[in-house]
Amino acid sequence: MRTYILRRLAISAPILLGLTLVTFIFTELMPGDFVDALIPPLAIVNYTPEQLESMRENYGLNQPAPVRYLIWLRELGKGNMGKSLISGAPVRDEILQRMPATLQLTATSLLFGIIFGAVLGIVSAVKQYTWIDQMLTLLGFIWISTPGFVFAIGAIFLFSLKISLFPTSGITNYGEEASILTRVHHMFLPALVLGLGSMAGFMRYSRSSLLDVIRQDYITVARAKGLAEKAVLLGHALRNALIPLITIVSLDIPFLIGGTVIIEHIFAWPGMGTYSLTAIYSRDYPVIMGVNFMVALVVLLSNLLADITYAFADPRIRYE
Amino acid sequence: MSASELSETLDAPSRDSVQQRFWRRLFRHKLGMVGLVMLSLLVFAAIFAPLLAGVDPATMDLKLKNKPPSAEHILGTDAIGRDVWARLVFGARVSLSVGLVAVGIYTSIALILGSISGYAGGQVDNVIMRFTDIIMCFPTFLLIITVAAVLPPNIFNIMVIIGIFGWPGMTRLIRGQFLSLRGQDFVIAAVAVGVPTRRIIFRHILPNVVGPVVVAATLGLAGAILTESSLSFLGLGVQQPTPSWGQTLTTALQLPILENMPWRWLPSATAIAFAVLSMNFFGDALRDAFDPRQHLD
């Protein structure tokens, strides 16, 4: 097990370096820089080229790209992700401040997606080809095909405007101390909408995985020795059927984060999604770099975690 | 018994060709056929948009602002008196063309990278695959909005942006196919008798990769349309006056419009789900038809 973990870590290290390089290159490829974004298009005639040049120098934008990359990398190692060009605050602090809200939202919707996805998938598999299975299949297609923002709009329309069940935006009521209850109340709709997309995938996957396992010889053996169907299912089939879900969940995380951007925007959720969108609109490069890198890091770590969890759950993996 | 007689006897229960079986499986797939019909409707709407719309989607009539559906404007009008139905129908053009071009771009990239990686193997494969791993760590959507915010938002740029970030998944798929086909007897035999590499790739391997790629591209089309609508929804995609479904939905963020003028957002919301659903249905049917063993259920 230890060698397996070490090997996974060794594979991840160059990828981590690659992440920093790619983040930097992407930012470099963008036309225009912060100085361009800072000055309104009509006001640019009021500046002399020298003034613009000295502004660029002030922000350190005149160094050659490789130098800026190395400086950025060195500072990143120290935990310094630069300062936001808009607010002047350290990017790391701003990210850390917004991270909990996003983690709360994504973790809840992921959990919701996994639990309901797995349960519905199992129901679908056990009742294969019945009307329940067919209905769930159809629903799964609809859930996967409807973008989060369409769900969000529909959910706000139904559950906030037509029936005032849930608030339309924010993390808590304005000017109010955030109690657990108001937080859950505010989180319900965004988490539901975010979770539905993942749920459909998990449902389909656990269905076909369980159907796959049920055909294995050891299940036939379990049935042959006279075990009750329930015991066969819960004690033998389910465990093995749900292991591959670990990988599917980790593969879903980039999409979940992508979805968070829009959902946070719609529900005015003060997390990383809203933060990155604001940064993108104002070309706040250090923030864009910081958020993209942090998110990629989270994805890398969750892949690593998934691989290790998988090896724990399925010993065959370790001896490959 | 001659060889041909023997093979006929063996094939006796199903004498039809692989192609025939493929079409039969495809047409027997109920949801797939529903998807095909839905897809045909969309393509029809996109091609004959000017005829179906009746009026120009960009023509404003400030006397007819925010009017509910009527005989003249069957889906009502928007904030500056444009016909919602016309914008919906023309939106199909935008969605389908963005989807097709974007998927075309990344399928080409994936075909090149995937076949090189899978056929060459070794260090080349290693480099390409590690690069793919790196890119896959970034949520595609985040990269797309990053670039979309900076490039001038026009329909051409949107196609290209979605196209250049879509390749990693498809590349892995094609590489995997190449890798497994590369080790199969018929390819080894072809190499052994001295068939040139070019011919092995184009004549012996690629035709076998077509199936999975077509499936992935169909499902990718659904994904690309989703991405385009999300981008346009965030104001980073197709810009006014060109109509786009996602862009129309932006107005639904204003609660009074959301609550009191459903005709302004409901058609576009439905259209997006309809389009994506049709491709997912059809893509699923294609997958089953190409490889019935893949789906055990």
XYZ file of C-alpha atoms in Angstrom:
617
model
C 0.000 0.000 0.000
C 2.768 2.407 0.882
C 4.591 1.850 -2.382
C 1.325 2.363 -4.212
C 0.712 5.709 -2.500
C 4.298 6.793 -3.072
C 4.036 5.878 -6.734
C 0.832 7.892 -7.102
C 2.498 10.850 -5.415
C 5.507 10.579 -7.713
C 3.226 10.703 -10.751
C 1.394 13.718 -9.346
C 4.484 15.854 -8.747
C 5.311 16.652 -12.402
C 1.614 17.210 -13.057
C 1.609 19.790 -10.281
C 4.490 21.632 -11.926
C 2.658 21.356 -15.239
C -0.387 22.963 -13.651
C 1.582 26.044 -12.644
C 3.134 26.339 -16.089
C -0.176 25.939 -17.906
C -1.899 28.436 -15.608
C 0.810 30.938 -16.373
C 0.812 30.333 -20.108
C -2.950 30.720 -20.342
C -2.776 34.061 -18.638
C 0.099 35.115 -20.870
C -1.801 34.236 -24.029
C -4.517 36.728 -23.259
C -4.335 39.933 -25.233
C -4.170 43.164 -23.289
C -3.023 43.527 -19.723
C -4.157 45.097 -16.519
C -3.156 48.599 -17.546
C -5.426 48.268 -20.578
C -8.230 47.113 -18.344
C -7.583 49.836 -15.795
C -8.073 52.750 -18.146
C -11.495 53.237 -19.713
C -11.239 52.936 -23.510
C -12.095 56.591 -24.100
C -9.635 57.866 -21.503
C -6.642 56.125 -23.058
C -5.903 59.188 -25.238
C -5.187 61.178 -22.073
C -2.167 59.005 -21.295
C 1.231 59.320 -22.956
C 3.037 56.094 -23.908
C 5.620 56.917 -21.219
C 2.932 57.130 -18.571
C 1.514 53.782 -19.689
C 5.016 52.308 -19.668
C 5.712 53.503 -16.143
C 2.377 52.136 -15.007
C 3.324 48.768 -16.462
C 6.653 49.007 -14.674
C 4.868 49.738 -11.399
C 2.862 46.580 -11.733
C 5.903 44.564 -12.833
C 4.329 43.881 -16.200
C 7.432 44.768 -18.233
C 9.592 41.779 -17.250
C 10.030 38.964 -19.776
C 7.531 36.116 -19.381
C 9.932 33.378 -18.147
C 11.207 35.723 -15.439
C 7.671 36.525 -14.367
C 6.857 32.830 -14.309
C 9.814 32.007 -12.073
C 9.032 34.908 -9.758
C 5.422 33.770 -9.610
C 6.458 30.169 -8.910
C 8.868 31.184 -6.154
C 6.239 33.326 -4.489
C 3.626 30.621 -4.919
C 5.906 28.268 -3.012
C 5.835 30.723 -0.130
C 2.058 30.823 -0.294
C 2.034 34.251 -1.879
C -0.345 34.415 -4.829
C 0.030 38.123 -5.417
C -2.439 40.891 -4.855
C -5.686 41.518 -6.595
C -5.212 44.314 -9.098
C -8.666 45.603 -8.240
C -8.947 45.421 -4.464
C -5.256 45.365 -3.601
C -5.810 42.579 -1.096
C -3.688 39.393 -1.189
C -5.250 36.818 -3.509
C -4.563 34.042 -1.024
C -6.576 35.795 1.692
C -9.406 36.536 -0.687
C -9.499 32.919 -1.841
C -9.321 31.554 1.701
C -12.125 33.861 2.685
C -14.402 32.593 -0.084
C -13.365 28.962 -0.084
C -15.580 27.816 2.835
C -18.779 29.006 1.154
C -17.904 27.130 -2.025
C -16.766 23.999 -0.211
C -19.978 24.012 1.777
C -22.064 24.268 -1.364
C -20.137 21.756 -3.481
C -19.734 19.218 -0.673
C -23.450 19.333 0.086
C -24.469 18.913 -3.518
C -21.904 16.174 -4.078
C -23.140 14.308 -1.044
C -26.722 14.788 -2.195
C -25.765 13.581 -5.668
C -23.902 10.511 -4.415
C -26.534 9.370 -1.948
C -29.573 9.898 -4.148
C -27.713 8.849 -7.279
C -26.578 5.573 -5.745
C -29.954 4.801 -4.192
C -31.905 5.550 -7.372
C -29.333 3.607 -9.406
C -29.756 0.585 -7.163
C -33.539 0.834 -7.360
C -33.262 1.116 -11.126
C -31.030 -1.955 -11.366
C -33.093 -4.092 -9.000
C -36.264 -3.165 -10.859
C -34.616 -3.472 -14.256
C -36.997 -3.008 -17.222
C -39.957 -2.136 -14.991
C -41.720 1.199 -15.315
C -39.685 2.581 -12.385
C -36.465 1.778 -14.184
C -37.708 3.295 -17.420
C -38.952 6.412 -15.689
C -35.645 6.876 -13.869
C -33.755 6.358 -17.129
C -35.815 9.060 -18.776
C -35.440 11.394 -15.795
C -31.698 10.755 -15.791
C -31.494 11.851 -19.408
C -33.466 14.991 -18.652
C -31.321 15.827 -15.612
C -28.125 15.394 -17.587
C -29.435 17.382 -20.535
C -30.711 20.389 -18.657
C -28.005 22.912 -17.825
C -27.712 24.002 -14.203
C -28.739 27.556 -14.942
C -31.971 26.430 -16.566
C -32.733 24.338 -13.489
C -31.806 27.265 -11.301
C -34.127 29.613 -13.136
C -36.925 27.074 -13.020
C -36.322 26.389 -9.330
C -36.337 30.070 -8.421
C -39.507 30.557 -10.451
C -41.299 27.666 -8.764
C -39.949 27.614 -5.228
C -39.130 31.245 -4.602
C -41.586 33.251 -6.642
C -44.664 31.094 -7.142
C -44.434 29.441 -3.720
C -42.227 31.422 -1.351
C -40.394 28.476 0.103
C -36.760 29.431 -0.384
C -34.811 32.675 -0.722
C -33.565 33.548 -4.205
C -30.054 34.613 -3.320
C -27.303 35.064 -0.800
C -25.893 32.934 1.951
C -27.980 34.385 4.777
C -30.560 37.085 5.412
C -29.246 40.606 5.109
C -27.899 42.052 8.353
C -28.797 38.941 10.279
C -26.552 36.655 12.298
C -26.191 33.488 10.218
C -27.736 30.610 12.093
C -27.376 27.066 10.835
C -31.025 27.052 9.887
C -30.934 30.162 7.705
C -27.773 28.853 6.056
C -29.378 25.533 5.200
C -32.450 27.388 4.037
C -30.362 29.534 1.701
C -28.270 26.648 0.511
C -31.128 24.345 -0.355
C -31.907 25.534 -3.885
C -28.342 26.060 -5.149
C -27.198 22.727 -3.715
C -30.193 20.931 -5.178
C -29.671 22.426 -8.620
C -25.939 21.747 -8.555
C -26.427 18.218 -7.287
C -29.011 17.165 -9.886
C -26.529 17.115 -12.756
C -24.042 14.925 -10.887
C -26.804 12.760 -9.506
C -27.960 11.644 -12.940
C -24.484 10.447 -13.844
C -24.020 8.609 -10.553
C -27.421 6.999 -10.936
C -26.729 5.661 -14.405
C -23.337 4.468 -13.356
C -24.363 2.633 -10.219
C -27.189 1.026 -12.165
C -24.963 -0.458 -14.854
C -22.272 -1.305 -12.317
C -24.712 -3.232 -10.146
C -26.175 -5.029 -13.168
C -22.635 -5.939 -14.121
C -21.818 -7.352 -10.704
C -25.055 -9.301 -10.463
C -23.945 -11.375 -13.451
C -20.697 -12.434 -11.751
C -20.138 -16.029 -10.670
C -19.794 -15.273 -6.985
C -23.284 -13.810 -6.925
C -24.617 -16.986 -8.520
C -22.733 -18.915 -5.828
C -24.272 -16.771 -3.093
C -27.720 -17.403 -4.510
C -27.027 -21.091 -5.015
C -26.070 -21.593 -1.408
C -29.505 -20.291 -0.519
C -28.893 -16.757 0.678
C -31.895 -14.479 0.678
C -31.938 -12.107 -2.282
C -31.647 -9.164 0.094
C -28.501 -10.590 1.672
C -27.005 -11.318 -1.749
C -27.695 -7.786 -2.826
C -26.658 -5.896 0.270
C -23.926 -8.181 1.518
C -22.257 -9.217 -1.722
C -23.276 -7.269 -4.781
C -23.589 -3.736 -3.499
C -20.130 -3.358 -2.006
C -18.400 -4.289 -5.195
C -20.811 -2.427 -7.413
C -20.290 0.865 -5.632
C -16.476 0.828 -5.578
C -16.120 2.147 -9.155
C -18.309 5.064 -8.102
C -15.230 6.494 -6.348
C -13.616 7.108 -9.733
C -16.804 8.462 -11.257
C -17.190 10.926 -8.401
C -13.628 12.167 -8.769
C -14.116 12.544 -12.525
C -17.208 14.624 -11.865
C -15.439 17.179 -9.695
C -14.145 19.434 -12.517
C -17.671 19.617 -13.937
C -19.092 20.321 -10.519
C -16.675 23.220 -10.089
C -17.511 24.501 -13.562
C -21.179 24.392 -12.631
C -20.507 26.175 -9.351
C -19.387 29.282 -11.240
C -22.806 29.738 -12.823
C -24.870 28.585 -9.860
C -23.036 30.906 -7.466
C -23.551 33.725 -9.939
C -27.300 33.108 -10.134
C -27.836 32.685 -6.401
C -25.383 35.462 -5.487
C -23.480 32.922 -3.410
C -20.343 34.626 -2.084
C -17.877 31.888 -3.017
C -15.020 31.181 -5.412
C -17.303 30.991 -8.438
C -18.640 34.494 -8.036
C -15.123 35.630 -7.192
C -13.551 34.169 -10.337
C -16.312 35.498 -12.544
C -15.824 39.016 -11.175
C -12.072 38.652 -11.718
C -12.606 37.465 -15.268
C -14.889 40.402 -16.090
C -12.309 42.882 -14.748
C -9.206 41.073 -16.077
C -7.797 40.741 -12.606
C -4.956 38.440 -13.722
C -3.454 37.482 -10.345
C -6.900 36.463 -9.163
C -7.655 34.507 -12.346
C -4.292 32.748 -12.062
C -4.807 32.074 -8.377
C -8.313 30.695 -8.703
C -7.525 28.562 -11.744
C -4.491 27.138 -10.029
C -6.254 26.482 -6.741
C -9.123 24.753 -8.506
C -6.764 22.604 -10.575
C -4.906 21.741 -7.384
C -8.155 20.668 -5.746
C -8.929 18.493 -8.773
C -5.454 16.954 -8.701
C -5.715 16.227 -4.986
C -9.178 14.752 -5.290
C -7.975 12.474 -8.102
C -5.119 11.377 -5.883
C -7.458 10.827 -2.967
C -9.810 8.837 -5.197
C -6.975 6.595 -6.393
C -5.829 5.915 -2.846
C -9.365 5.315 -1.580
C -9.911 2.965 -4.475
C -6.795 1.001 -3.580
C -8.065 0.687 -0.017
C -11.461 -0.484 -1.184
C -10.228 -2.807 -3.899
C -6.981 -4.617 -2.980
C -6.447 -5.844 -6.554
C -5.422 -2.338 -7.594
C -2.420 -2.306 -5.276
C -0.741 -5.267 -6.918
C -1.012 -4.121 -10.486
C -17.511 -28.540 -47.720
C -15.817 -25.528 -49.211
C -14.690 -22.554 -47.150
C -17.489 -20.355 -48.412
C -20.122 -22.967 -47.668
C -18.681 -23.393 -44.198
C -18.838 -19.699 -43.475
C -22.387 -19.553 -44.770
C -23.417 -22.359 -42.500
C -21.810 -20.633 -39.550
C -23.558 -17.403 -40.344
C -26.851 -19.038 -41.073
C -28.949 -17.528 -38.272
C -27.998 -13.959 -39.194
C -26.725 -13.587 -42.696
C -26.941 -9.827 -42.812
C -23.826 -7.694 -42.715
C -22.366 -5.805 -39.797
C -23.815 -2.617 -41.248
C -27.290 -4.033 -41.498
C -27.164 -5.178 -37.919
C -25.964 -1.747 -36.893
C -28.905 -0.005 -38.583
C -31.368 -2.488 -37.205
C -30.140 -1.999 -33.655
C -30.201 1.742 -34.159
C -33.742 1.902 -35.492
C -34.978 -0.433 -32.807
C -33.748 1.928 -30.078
C -36.883 3.765 -28.981
C -35.321 6.699 -27.157
C -32.754 6.980 -29.928
C -35.471 7.350 -32.528
C -37.240 9.935 -30.381
C -33.909 11.764 -30.247
C -33.505 11.501 -34.008
C -36.936 13.023 -34.598
C -36.198 15.826 -32.131
C -32.843 16.422 -33.768
C -34.413 16.516 -37.230
C -36.883 19.135 -36.017
C -33.990 21.247 -34.772
C -32.015 20.917 -37.979
C -35.150 21.738 -39.942
C -35.747 24.826 -37.774
C -32.140 25.916 -38.189
C -32.150 25.541 -41.973
C -35.542 27.099 -42.591
C -35.308 29.677 -39.801
C -36.221 32.686 -41.989
C -39.334 30.928 -43.294
C -40.453 29.685 -39.895
C -39.761 32.919 -38.090
C -41.749 35.080 -40.462
C -40.143 38.240 -39.131
C -36.566 39.348 -38.673
C -35.228 38.378 -35.202
C -33.437 41.694 -34.799
C -36.276 44.004 -35.810
C -37.395 46.104 -32.878
C -40.824 47.538 -32.379
C -40.717 49.819 -29.379
C -44.496 50.161 -29.393
C -44.764 46.439 -28.702
C -42.539 45.974 -25.648
C -42.938 42.891 -23.437
C -46.206 41.827 -25.015
C -47.504 38.384 -24.047
C -48.107 35.806 -26.774
C -50.690 36.870 -29.330
C -51.788 35.856 -32.814
C -49.233 38.170 -34.356
C -46.337 37.244 -32.069
C -47.022 33.675 -31.049
C -44.466 33.743 -28.248
C -44.807 37.418 -27.455
C -42.123 40.095 -27.634
C -39.094 41.042 -25.555
C -38.009 44.262 -23.828
C -37.349 46.074 -27.096
C -40.255 44.610 -29.001
C -38.483 41.826 -30.856
C -40.367 38.671 -31.748
C -39.482 35.909 -29.256
C -40.422 33.105 -31.648
C -38.153 34.484 -34.361
C -35.268 34.743 -31.910
C -35.925 31.208 -30.726
C -35.858 29.761 -34.228
C -32.736 31.665 -35.226
C -31.180 30.577 -31.938
C -31.253 27.007 -33.245
C -28.897 28.092 -36.018
C -26.469 29.568 -33.557
C -26.526 26.580 -31.205
C -26.171 23.949 -33.894
C -23.457 25.755 -35.822
C -21.417 26.504 -32.711
C -21.812 22.899 -31.599
C -20.853 21.401 -34.954
C -17.820 23.587 -35.543
C -16.536 23.289 -31.962
C -16.866 19.512 -31.951
C -15.297 19.388 -35.421
C -12.300 21.324 -34.143
C -11.675 19.216 -31.082
C -12.354 15.938 -32.807
C -9.661 16.825 -35.340
C -7.212 17.728 -32.580
C -8.069 14.552 -30.688
C -7.717 12.383 -33.799
C -4.224 13.719 -34.434
C -2.995 13.614 -30.831
C -4.786 10.380 -29.960
C -3.563 8.422 -32.967
C 0.011 9.613 -32.566
C -0.059 8.805 -28.875
C -1.703 5.424 -29.252
C 0.222 4.275 -32.291
C 3.672 5.542 -31.372
C 3.506 4.533 -27.711
C 6.602 4.921 -25.535
C 7.916 8.374 -24.723
C 5.732 10.181 -27.262
C 2.661 8.617 -25.716
C 3.927 9.474 -22.262
C 4.431 13.150 -23.073
C 1.066 13.575 -24.784
C -0.798 11.728 -22.054
C 0.828 13.644 -19.183
C -0.042 16.875 -20.974
C -3.622 15.633 -21.294
C -3.632 14.805 -17.569
C -2.516 18.336 -16.761
C -5.179 19.972 -18.914
C -7.829 17.669 -17.492
C -7.146 18.979 -13.988
C -8.531 22.350 -15.026
C -12.291 22.448 -15.177
C -12.859 23.028 -18.886
C -15.599 25.511 -18.232
C -13.340 27.690 -16.094
C -10.694 27.784 -18.834
C -13.318 28.548 -21.437
C -14.793 31.486 -19.545
C -11.295 32.763 -18.801
C -10.469 32.952 -22.483
C -13.983 33.935 -23.560
C -13.868 36.970 -21.288
C -10.768 38.256 -23.019
C -11.334 37.517 -26.689
C -13.916 39.628 -28.502
C -17.171 37.733 -27.929
C -18.359 36.774 -31.371
C -19.756 33.522 -32.635
C -16.531 32.565 -34.401
C -14.408 32.965 -31.280
C -16.907 30.985 -29.233
C -16.643 28.080 -31.665
C -12.862 28.146 -31.515
C -12.669 28.482 -27.728
C -15.019 25.577 -27.078
C -13.147 23.661 -29.772
C -9.659 24.084 -28.359
C -10.555 23.042 -24.836
C -12.678 20.021 -25.644
C -10.015 17.613 -26.876
C -8.604 15.877 -23.752
C -11.421 13.386 -23.188
C -11.683 12.467 -26.859
C -7.903 12.189 -27.134
C -7.816 9.647 -24.328
C -10.602 7.692 -25.991
C -8.889 7.564 -29.390
C -5.515 6.786 -27.847
C -7.056 3.890 -25.934
C -8.652 2.549 -29.112
C -5.383 2.800 -31.030
C -3.496 1.136 -28.227
C -5.799 -1.857 -28.094
C -6.133 -2.180 -31.880
C -2.392 -1.858 -32.289
C -1.926 -5.077 -30.331
C -4.554 -7.076 -32.217
C -3.616 -9.885 -34.547
C -4.831 -8.291 -37.767
C -2.700 -5.213 -37.192
C 0.339 -7.239 -36.137
C -0.155 -9.338 -39.265
C -0.351 -6.220 -41.413
C 2.866 -4.916 -39.866
C 4.515 -8.307 -40.356
C 3.778 -8.449 -44.074
C 5.223 -4.959 -44.476
C 2.136 -2.799 -44.956
C 3.289 0.837 -44.718
C 2.459 2.628 -41.453
C 0.273 5.162 -43.227
C -1.860 2.437 -44.668
C -2.083 0.579 -41.358
C -3.330 3.688 -39.629
C -5.794 4.846 -42.267
C -6.901 1.520 -43.665
C -6.768 -0.864 -40.714
C -7.035 1.087 -37.499
C -9.008 4.285 -38.157
C -12.109 2.578 -39.587
C -12.385 0.700 -36.287
C -12.147 3.911 -34.311
C -14.978 5.614 -36.216
C -17.746 4.113 -34.067
C -16.607 5.316 -30.652
C -15.599 8.679 -32.114
C -19.018 9.233 -33.700
C -20.665 8.395 -30.379
C -18.361 10.702 -28.447
C -18.871 13.464 -31.014
C -22.656 13.203 -30.807
C -22.571 13.410 -27.031
C -19.913 16.122 -27.375
C -22.302 18.121 -29.537
C -24.737 18.116 -26.634
C -21.942 19.292 -24.342
C -20.831 22.035 -26.717
C -24.369 23.378 -26.982
C -24.598 23.398 -23.192
C -21.320 25.290 -22.983
C -22.357 27.830 -25.595
C -25.621 28.523 -23.816
C -23.831 28.858 -20.473
C -21.316 31.277 -21.965
C -24.013 33.353 -23.601
C -25.949 33.278 -20.350
C -22.945 34.813 -18.572
C -22.683 37.447 -21.297
C -19.416 35.954 -22.521
C -20.815 34.231 -25.573
C -22.891 35.224 -28.554
C -23.719 38.932 -28.364
C -26.758 40.956 -29.317
C -28.333 41.332 -31.806
C -27.465 37.732 -32.779
C -30.018 35.623 -30.929
C -28.898 32.822 -28.657
C -30.896 30.741 -26.218
C -28.492 31.210 -23.329
C -28.323 34.942 -23.880
C -32.126 35.219 -23.798
C -32.112 33.504 -20.416
C -29.942 36.211 -18.889
C -33.035 38.373 -18.579
C -34.663 35.729 -16.377
C -32.264 36.812 -13.642
C -34.410 39.894 -13.223
C -37.051 38.626 -10.859
C -39.992 40.652 -12.222
C -39.346 39.218 -15.696
C -38.893 35.746 -14.274
C -42.137 35.969 -12.360
C -44.422 37.818 -14.733
C -43.132 37.240 -18.253
C -42.524 33.512 -18.637
C -42.794 33.835 -22.432
C -39.477 35.670 -22.419
C -37.441 32.846 -20.868
C -39.441 29.623 -20.901
C -39.109 28.947 -24.666
C -35.328 29.301 -24.619
C -34.970 27.224 -21.472
C -37.028 24.481 -23.073
C -35.120 24.736 -26.340
C -31.749 24.195 -24.670
C -32.961 21.144 -22.790
C -34.703 19.878 -25.938
C -31.583 20.201 -28.080
C -29.244 18.626 -25.556
C -31.714 15.866 -24.766
C -32.135 14.973 -28.448
C -28.379 14.525 -28.880
C -28.002 12.543 -25.689
C -30.825 10.225 -26.746
C -29.386 9.747 -30.192
C -25.807 9.422 -28.969
C -26.862 6.729 -26.534
C -28.615 4.838 -29.320
C -25.519 5.104 -31.514
C -23.386 3.719 -28.713
C -25.673 0.747 -28.248
C -25.798 0.153 -31.983
C -22.046 0.344 -32.476
C -21.171 -1.822 -29.543
C -24.013 -3.762 -27.985
C -21.608 -5.477 -25.565
C -20.613 -2.190 -23.993
C -24.048 -1.894 -22.444
C -24.705 -5.067 -20.563
C -28.122 -3.939 -19.490
